[in-house]
Coordinates of C-alpha atoms in Angstrom, one line a residue:
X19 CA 67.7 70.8 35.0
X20 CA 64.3 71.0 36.7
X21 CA 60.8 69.5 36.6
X22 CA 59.1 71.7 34.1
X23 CA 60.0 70.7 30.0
X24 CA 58.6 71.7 26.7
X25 CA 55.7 73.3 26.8
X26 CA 52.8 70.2 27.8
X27 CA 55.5 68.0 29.2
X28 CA 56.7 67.5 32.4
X29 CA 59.8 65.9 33.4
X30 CA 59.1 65.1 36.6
X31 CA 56.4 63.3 37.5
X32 CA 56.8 63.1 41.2
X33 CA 58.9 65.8 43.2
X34 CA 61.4 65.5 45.9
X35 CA 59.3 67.6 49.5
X36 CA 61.3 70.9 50.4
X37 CA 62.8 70.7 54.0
X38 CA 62.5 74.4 54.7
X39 CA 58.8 74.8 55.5
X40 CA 56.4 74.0 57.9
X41 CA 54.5 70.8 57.6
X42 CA 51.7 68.9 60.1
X43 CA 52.8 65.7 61.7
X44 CA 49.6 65.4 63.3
X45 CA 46.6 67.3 64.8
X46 CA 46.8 68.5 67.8
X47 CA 44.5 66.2 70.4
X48 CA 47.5 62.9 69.1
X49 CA 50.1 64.4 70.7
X50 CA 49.5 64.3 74.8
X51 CA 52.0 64.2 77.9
X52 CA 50.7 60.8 79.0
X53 CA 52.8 58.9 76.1
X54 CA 54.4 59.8 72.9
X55 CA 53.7 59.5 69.2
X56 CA 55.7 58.3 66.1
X57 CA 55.4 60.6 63.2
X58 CA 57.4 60.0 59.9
X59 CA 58.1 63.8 58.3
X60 CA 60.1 64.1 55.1
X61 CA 61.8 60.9 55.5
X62 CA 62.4 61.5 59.6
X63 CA 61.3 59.2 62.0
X64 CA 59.4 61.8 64.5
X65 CA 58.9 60.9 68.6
X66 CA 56.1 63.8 69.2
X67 CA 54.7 65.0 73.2
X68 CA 53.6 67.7 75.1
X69 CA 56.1 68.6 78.1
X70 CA 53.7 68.4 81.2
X71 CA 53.2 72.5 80.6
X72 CA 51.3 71.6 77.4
X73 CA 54.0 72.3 75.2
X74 CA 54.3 70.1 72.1
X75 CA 58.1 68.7 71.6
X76 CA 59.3 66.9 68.4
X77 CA 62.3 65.0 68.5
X78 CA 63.9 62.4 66.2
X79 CA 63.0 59.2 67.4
X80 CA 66.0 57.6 67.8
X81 CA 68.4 57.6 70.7
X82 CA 71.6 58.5 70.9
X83 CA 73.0 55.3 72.5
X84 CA 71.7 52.7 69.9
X85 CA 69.2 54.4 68.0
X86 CA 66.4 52.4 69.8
X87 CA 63.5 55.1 69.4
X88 CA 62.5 57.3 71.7
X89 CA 58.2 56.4 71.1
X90 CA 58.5 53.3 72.4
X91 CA 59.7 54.7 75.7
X92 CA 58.1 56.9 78.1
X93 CA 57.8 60.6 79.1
X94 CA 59.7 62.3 82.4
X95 CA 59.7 64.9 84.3
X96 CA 58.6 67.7 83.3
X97 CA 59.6 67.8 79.8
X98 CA 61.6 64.9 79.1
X99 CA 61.3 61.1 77.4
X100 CA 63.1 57.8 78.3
X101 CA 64.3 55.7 76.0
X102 CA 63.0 52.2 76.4
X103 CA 66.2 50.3 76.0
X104 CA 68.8 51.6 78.7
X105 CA 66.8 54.2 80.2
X106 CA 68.7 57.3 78.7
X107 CA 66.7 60.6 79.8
X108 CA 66.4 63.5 77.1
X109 CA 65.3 67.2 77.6
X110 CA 62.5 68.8 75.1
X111 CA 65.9 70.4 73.3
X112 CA 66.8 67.0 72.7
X113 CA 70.2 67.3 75.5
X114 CA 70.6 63.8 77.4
X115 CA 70.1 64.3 81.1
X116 CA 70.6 61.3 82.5
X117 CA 72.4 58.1 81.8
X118 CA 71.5 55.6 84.6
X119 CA 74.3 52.9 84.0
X120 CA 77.0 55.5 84.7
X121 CA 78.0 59.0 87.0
X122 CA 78.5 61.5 84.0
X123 CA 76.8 62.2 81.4
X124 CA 79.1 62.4 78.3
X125 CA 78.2 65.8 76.6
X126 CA 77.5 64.9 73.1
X127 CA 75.2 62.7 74.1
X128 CA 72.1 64.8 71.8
X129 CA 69.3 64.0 69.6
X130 CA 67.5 66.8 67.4
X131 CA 64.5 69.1 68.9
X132 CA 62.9 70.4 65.6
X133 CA 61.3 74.0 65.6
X134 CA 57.3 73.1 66.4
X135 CA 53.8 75.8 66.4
X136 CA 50.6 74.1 67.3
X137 CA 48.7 76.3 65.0
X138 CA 44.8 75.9 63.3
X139 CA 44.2 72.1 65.2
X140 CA 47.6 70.6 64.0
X141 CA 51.0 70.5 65.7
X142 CA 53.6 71.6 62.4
X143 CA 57.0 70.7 62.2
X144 CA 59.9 72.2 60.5
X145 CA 62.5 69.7 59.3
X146 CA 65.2 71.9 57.6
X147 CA 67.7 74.7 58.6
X148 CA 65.9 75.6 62.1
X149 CA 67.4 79.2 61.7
X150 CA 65.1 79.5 58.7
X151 CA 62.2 78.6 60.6
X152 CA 59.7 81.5 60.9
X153 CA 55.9 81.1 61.9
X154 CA 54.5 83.3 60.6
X155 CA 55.1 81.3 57.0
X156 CA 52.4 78.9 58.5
X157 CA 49.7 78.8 56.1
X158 CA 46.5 80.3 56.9
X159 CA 43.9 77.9 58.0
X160 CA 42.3 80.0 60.8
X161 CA 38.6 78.4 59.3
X162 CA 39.7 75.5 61.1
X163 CA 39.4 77.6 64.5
X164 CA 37.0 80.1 64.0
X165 CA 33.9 80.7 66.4
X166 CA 32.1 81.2 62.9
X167 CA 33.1 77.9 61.0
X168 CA 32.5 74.4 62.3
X169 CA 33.4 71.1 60.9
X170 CA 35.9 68.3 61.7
X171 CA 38.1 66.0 59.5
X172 CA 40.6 63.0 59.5
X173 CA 43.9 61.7 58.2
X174 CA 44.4 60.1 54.9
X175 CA 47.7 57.8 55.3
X176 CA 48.3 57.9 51.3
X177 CA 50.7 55.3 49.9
X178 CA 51.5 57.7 46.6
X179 CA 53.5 60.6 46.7
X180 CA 52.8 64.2 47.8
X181 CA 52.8 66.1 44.7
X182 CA 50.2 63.3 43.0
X183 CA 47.5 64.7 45.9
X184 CA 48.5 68.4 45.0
X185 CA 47.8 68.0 41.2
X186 CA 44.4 66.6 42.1
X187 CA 43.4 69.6 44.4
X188 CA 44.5 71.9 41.9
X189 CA 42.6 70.6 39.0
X190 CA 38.7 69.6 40.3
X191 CA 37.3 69.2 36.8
X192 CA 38.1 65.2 37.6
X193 CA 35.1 65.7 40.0
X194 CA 33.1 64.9 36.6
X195 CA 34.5 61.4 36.5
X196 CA 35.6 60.1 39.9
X197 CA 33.2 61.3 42.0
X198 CA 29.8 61.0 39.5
X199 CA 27.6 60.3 42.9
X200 CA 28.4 63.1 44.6
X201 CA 29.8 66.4 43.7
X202 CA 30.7 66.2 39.8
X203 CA 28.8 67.0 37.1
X204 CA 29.3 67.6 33.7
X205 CA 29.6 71.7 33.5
X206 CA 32.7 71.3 35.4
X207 CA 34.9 70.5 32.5
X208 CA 32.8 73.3 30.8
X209 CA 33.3 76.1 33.0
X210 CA 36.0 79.0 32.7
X211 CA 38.3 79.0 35.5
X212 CA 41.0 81.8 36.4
X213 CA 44.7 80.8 37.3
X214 CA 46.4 83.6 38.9
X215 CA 50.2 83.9 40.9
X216 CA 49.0 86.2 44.0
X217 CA 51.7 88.9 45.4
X218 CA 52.5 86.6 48.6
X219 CA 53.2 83.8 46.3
X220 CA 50.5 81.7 46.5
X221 CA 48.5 80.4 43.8
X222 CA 44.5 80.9 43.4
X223 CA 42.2 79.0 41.0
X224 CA 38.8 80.3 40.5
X225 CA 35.8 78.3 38.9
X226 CA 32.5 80.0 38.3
X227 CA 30.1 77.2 37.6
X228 CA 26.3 79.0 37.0
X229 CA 22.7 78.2 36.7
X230 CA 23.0 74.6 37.3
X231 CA 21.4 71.6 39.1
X232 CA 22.8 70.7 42.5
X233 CA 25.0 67.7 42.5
X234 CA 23.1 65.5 45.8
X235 CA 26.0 66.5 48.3
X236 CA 25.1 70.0 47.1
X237 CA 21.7 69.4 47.5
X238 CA 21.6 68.1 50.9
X239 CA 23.6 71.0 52.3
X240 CA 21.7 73.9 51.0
X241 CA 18.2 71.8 52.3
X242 CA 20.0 71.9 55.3
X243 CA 20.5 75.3 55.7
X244 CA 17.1 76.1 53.3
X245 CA 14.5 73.2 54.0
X246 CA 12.6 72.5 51.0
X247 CA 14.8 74.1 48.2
X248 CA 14.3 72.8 45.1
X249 CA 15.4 74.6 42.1
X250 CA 19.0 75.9 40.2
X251 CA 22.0 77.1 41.9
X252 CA 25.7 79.0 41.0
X253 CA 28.5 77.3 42.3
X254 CA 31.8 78.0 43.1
X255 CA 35.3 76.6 43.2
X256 CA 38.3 78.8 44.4
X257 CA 41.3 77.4 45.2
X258 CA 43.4 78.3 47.3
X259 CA 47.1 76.7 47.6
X260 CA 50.1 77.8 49.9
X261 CA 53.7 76.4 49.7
X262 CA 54.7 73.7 49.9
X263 CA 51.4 71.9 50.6
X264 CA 48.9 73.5 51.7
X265 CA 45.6 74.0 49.5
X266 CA 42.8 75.3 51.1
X267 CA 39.5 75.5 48.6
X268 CA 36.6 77.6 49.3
X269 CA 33.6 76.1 47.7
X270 CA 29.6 76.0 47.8
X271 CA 26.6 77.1 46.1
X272 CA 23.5 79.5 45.9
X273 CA 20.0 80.2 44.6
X274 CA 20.8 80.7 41.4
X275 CA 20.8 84.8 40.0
X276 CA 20.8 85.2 43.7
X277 CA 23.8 87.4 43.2
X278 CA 27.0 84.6 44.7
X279 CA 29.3 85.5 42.0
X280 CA 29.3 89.3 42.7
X281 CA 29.7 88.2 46.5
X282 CA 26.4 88.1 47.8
X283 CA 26.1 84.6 49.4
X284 CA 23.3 85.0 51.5
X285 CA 21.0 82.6 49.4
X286 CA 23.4 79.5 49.9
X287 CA 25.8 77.4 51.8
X288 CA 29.5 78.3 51.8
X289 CA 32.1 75.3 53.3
X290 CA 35.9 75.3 52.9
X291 CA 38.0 72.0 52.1
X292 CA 40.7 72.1 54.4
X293 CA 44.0 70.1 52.9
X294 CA 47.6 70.5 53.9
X295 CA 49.3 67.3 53.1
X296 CA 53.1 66.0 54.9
X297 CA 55.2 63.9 53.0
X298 CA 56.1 60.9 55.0
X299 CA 58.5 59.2 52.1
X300 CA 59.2 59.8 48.5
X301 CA 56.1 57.3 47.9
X302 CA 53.4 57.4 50.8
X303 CA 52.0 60.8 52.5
X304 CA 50.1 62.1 55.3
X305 CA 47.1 64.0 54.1
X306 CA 44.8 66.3 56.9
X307 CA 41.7 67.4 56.1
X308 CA 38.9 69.0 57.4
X309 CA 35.8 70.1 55.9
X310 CA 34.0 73.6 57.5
X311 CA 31.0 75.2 57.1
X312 CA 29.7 78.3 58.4
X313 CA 25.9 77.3 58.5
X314 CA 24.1 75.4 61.1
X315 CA 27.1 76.0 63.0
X316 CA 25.3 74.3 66.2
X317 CA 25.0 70.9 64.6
X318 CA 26.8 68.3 65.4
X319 CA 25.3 66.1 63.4
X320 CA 25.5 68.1 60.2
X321 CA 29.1 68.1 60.9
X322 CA 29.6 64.6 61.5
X323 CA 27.3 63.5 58.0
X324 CA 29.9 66.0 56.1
X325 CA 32.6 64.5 57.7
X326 CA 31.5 60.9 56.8
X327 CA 30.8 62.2 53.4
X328 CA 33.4 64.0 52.6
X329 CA 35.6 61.1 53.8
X330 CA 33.7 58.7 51.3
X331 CA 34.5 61.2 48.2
X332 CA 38.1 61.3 49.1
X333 CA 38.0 57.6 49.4
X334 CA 37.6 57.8 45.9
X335 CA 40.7 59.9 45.5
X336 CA 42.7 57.7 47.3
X337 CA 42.0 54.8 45.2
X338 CA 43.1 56.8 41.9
X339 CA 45.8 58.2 43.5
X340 CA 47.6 54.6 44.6
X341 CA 46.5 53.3 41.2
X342 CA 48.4 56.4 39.9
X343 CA 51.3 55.6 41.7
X344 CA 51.5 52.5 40.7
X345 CA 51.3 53.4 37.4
X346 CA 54.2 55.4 37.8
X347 CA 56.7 52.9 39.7
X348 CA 55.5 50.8 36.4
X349 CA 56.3 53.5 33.5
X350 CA 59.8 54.8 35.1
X351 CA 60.2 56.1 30.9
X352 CA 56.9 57.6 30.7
X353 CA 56.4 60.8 31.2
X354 CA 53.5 63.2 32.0
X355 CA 51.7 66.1 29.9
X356 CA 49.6 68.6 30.7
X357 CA 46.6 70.2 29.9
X358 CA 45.2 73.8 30.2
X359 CA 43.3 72.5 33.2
X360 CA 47.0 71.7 34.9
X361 CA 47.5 75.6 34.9
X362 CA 47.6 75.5 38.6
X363 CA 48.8 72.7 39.1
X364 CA 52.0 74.0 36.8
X365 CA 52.3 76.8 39.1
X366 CA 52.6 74.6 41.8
X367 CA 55.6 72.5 40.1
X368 CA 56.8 76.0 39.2
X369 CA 57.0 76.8 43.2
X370 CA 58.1 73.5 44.4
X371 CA 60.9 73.8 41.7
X372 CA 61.8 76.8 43.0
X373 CA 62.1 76.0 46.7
X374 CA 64.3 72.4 45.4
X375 CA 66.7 74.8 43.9
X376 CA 66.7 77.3 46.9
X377 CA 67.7 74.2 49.3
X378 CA 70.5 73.0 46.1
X379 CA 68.3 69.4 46.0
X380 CA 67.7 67.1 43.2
X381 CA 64.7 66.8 40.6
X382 CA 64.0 63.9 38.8
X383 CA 64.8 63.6 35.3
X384 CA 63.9 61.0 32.2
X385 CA 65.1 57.4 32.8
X386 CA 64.9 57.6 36.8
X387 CA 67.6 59.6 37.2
X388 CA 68.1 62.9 39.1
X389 CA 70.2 65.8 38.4
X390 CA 71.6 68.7 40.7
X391 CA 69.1 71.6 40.8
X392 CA 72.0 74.6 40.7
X393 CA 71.7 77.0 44.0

């Protein structure tokens, strides 16, 4: 059984998160060595520091005594925490190494150190089989610290599950409808787009969108970058997604006949919409993102208007996404269908399905249910 039915329909609204892959619990100035963090990851309660070498440690926050967790404590030494409730002491591998109400310190006293990079801003965590763990599987984000992008972004703390926030990157021809003040406009939903399965096993989505008027945030950047320009542009939508959640979408717009779509962006603004979203429960996510530019790459203040933007648009997603959710927890019998605009979004099911059955985990089926995804 898996998520994908008859053609158009699809069993499963919502997916379970893979636990073999690398996902941000936060960016990377959160987690310090003057106090720790609490970070829920695919259903794990995190405790997240830097050892006082800089190194970032993730831990389950609970201790091995009584479970009291570990964030509420304090950090020791030179890479350890305390927990707050009888003073147990535990190494950056998670080993107790002290237990102050007694001489010895009984040997299975352990908590688990999870495999960590601090990679592209964000400190990643890998929650499954740690001998699976490679790095180099991080997705590529290097816009996010490149001497020729600039741009900043936030945290969305989304009460709706991961997958919903997927589908909507994926498919941007909703732009049109929720987000009518800023960025959509009707030739979205007119356009041809591309869907194409890349060799590495990502997914790209390409949208050509030419000799239109600017949408205003459209508008505003390429006055920015050309004061006074008035007049048509091509834009573009390529998007960019990386297992299990990662979807990075290169996007902007030029003169138009200016020569963008055969590569030659000289005559506009280019940004990239940084996304890589951590499931935190079956129902509520954590969703990074960061918008970039490489324009005006001096500007702060450019970077903090697209920031604030940016964060109003998505504020608009967020409010569609919990009323999605909701919808869902309310329609348990209902199922979802799919249109030729879900064709990367499909591919991302397809992937995620994939991974689920690599890891022998469960998919939802009709009527709430799940069934065994054979290994």
């Amino acid at each position: 059984m898996t998520g994908l039915d008859a053609p158009g329909r699809v069993s499963a609204k919502i997916f379970p998160h893979p636990l073999n892959a690398w996902y941000v619990a936060a960016w990377d100035h959160e987690v310090t060595a003057k106090a720790p963090t609490s970070r829920t990851v695919t259903g794990r309660p995190l405790v997240l520091y830097r050892t006082q070498d800089g190194r970032p440690v993730a831990l389950d926050d609970a201790c091995w005594h009584r479970l009291a967790p570990l964030s509420m404590g304090r950090l020791v030494g030179r890479d350890g925490i305390q927990c707050p409730y009888h003073g147990l002491q535990y190494n950056a591998a998670g080993r107790c190494t002290a237990m102050p109400a007694q001489s010895t310190v009984n040997p299975s006293a352990l908590v688990t150190s999870y495999p960590v990079v601090e990679r592209h801003r964000y400190v990643w965590v890998w929650p499954g089989d740690p001998l699976l763990a490679d790095a180099a599987t991080i997705p590529d984000m290097h816009q996010m610290d490149s001497p020729e992008w600039a741009g900043d972004g936030l945290t969305i703390e989304a009460p709706c599950n991961y997958q919903l926030i997927l589908d909507n990157l994926m498919d941007l021809t909703h732009e049109e409808f929720v987000h009518g003040s800023s960025i959509g406009q009707a030739e979205l939903s007119e356009s041809e787009f591309t869907t194409r399965l890349e060799d590495d096993g990502s997914v790209t989505v390409t949208r050509w969108i030419r000799d239109v008027e600017p949408p205003p945030f459209w508008l505003k950047n390429m006055r920015d970058a050309f004061p006074g320009f008035s007049g048509r542009v091509d834009r573009w939508q390529i998007i960019h997604y990386y297992a299990p959640s990662t979807i990075c979408i290169d996007v902007g717009v030029a003169e138009a006949g200016t020569g963008a779509p055969e590569g030659d962006r000289s005559r506009g603004v280019n940004g990239y919409v940084m996304n890589t979203i951590t499931p935190e429960t079956d129902t509520s996510s954590h969703y990074f993102w960061a918008f970039m530019r490489n324009y005006r790459l001096d500007s702060q203040l450019i970077t903090t208007q697209l920031r604030e933007g940016v964060k109003g648009v998505f504020a608009e997603d967020e409010a569609m996404l919990v009323a999605q959710q909701r919808a869902i927890d309310a329609n348990p019998d209902k199922q979802f269908y799919s249109l030729t605009v879900d064709a990367g979004g499909m591919w991302v099911r397809r992937i995620l399905d994939r991974m689920l059955a690599a890891e022998g985990r469960a998919l939802p089926v009709p009527g709430g249910a799940t069934a065994a995804v054979p290994s």
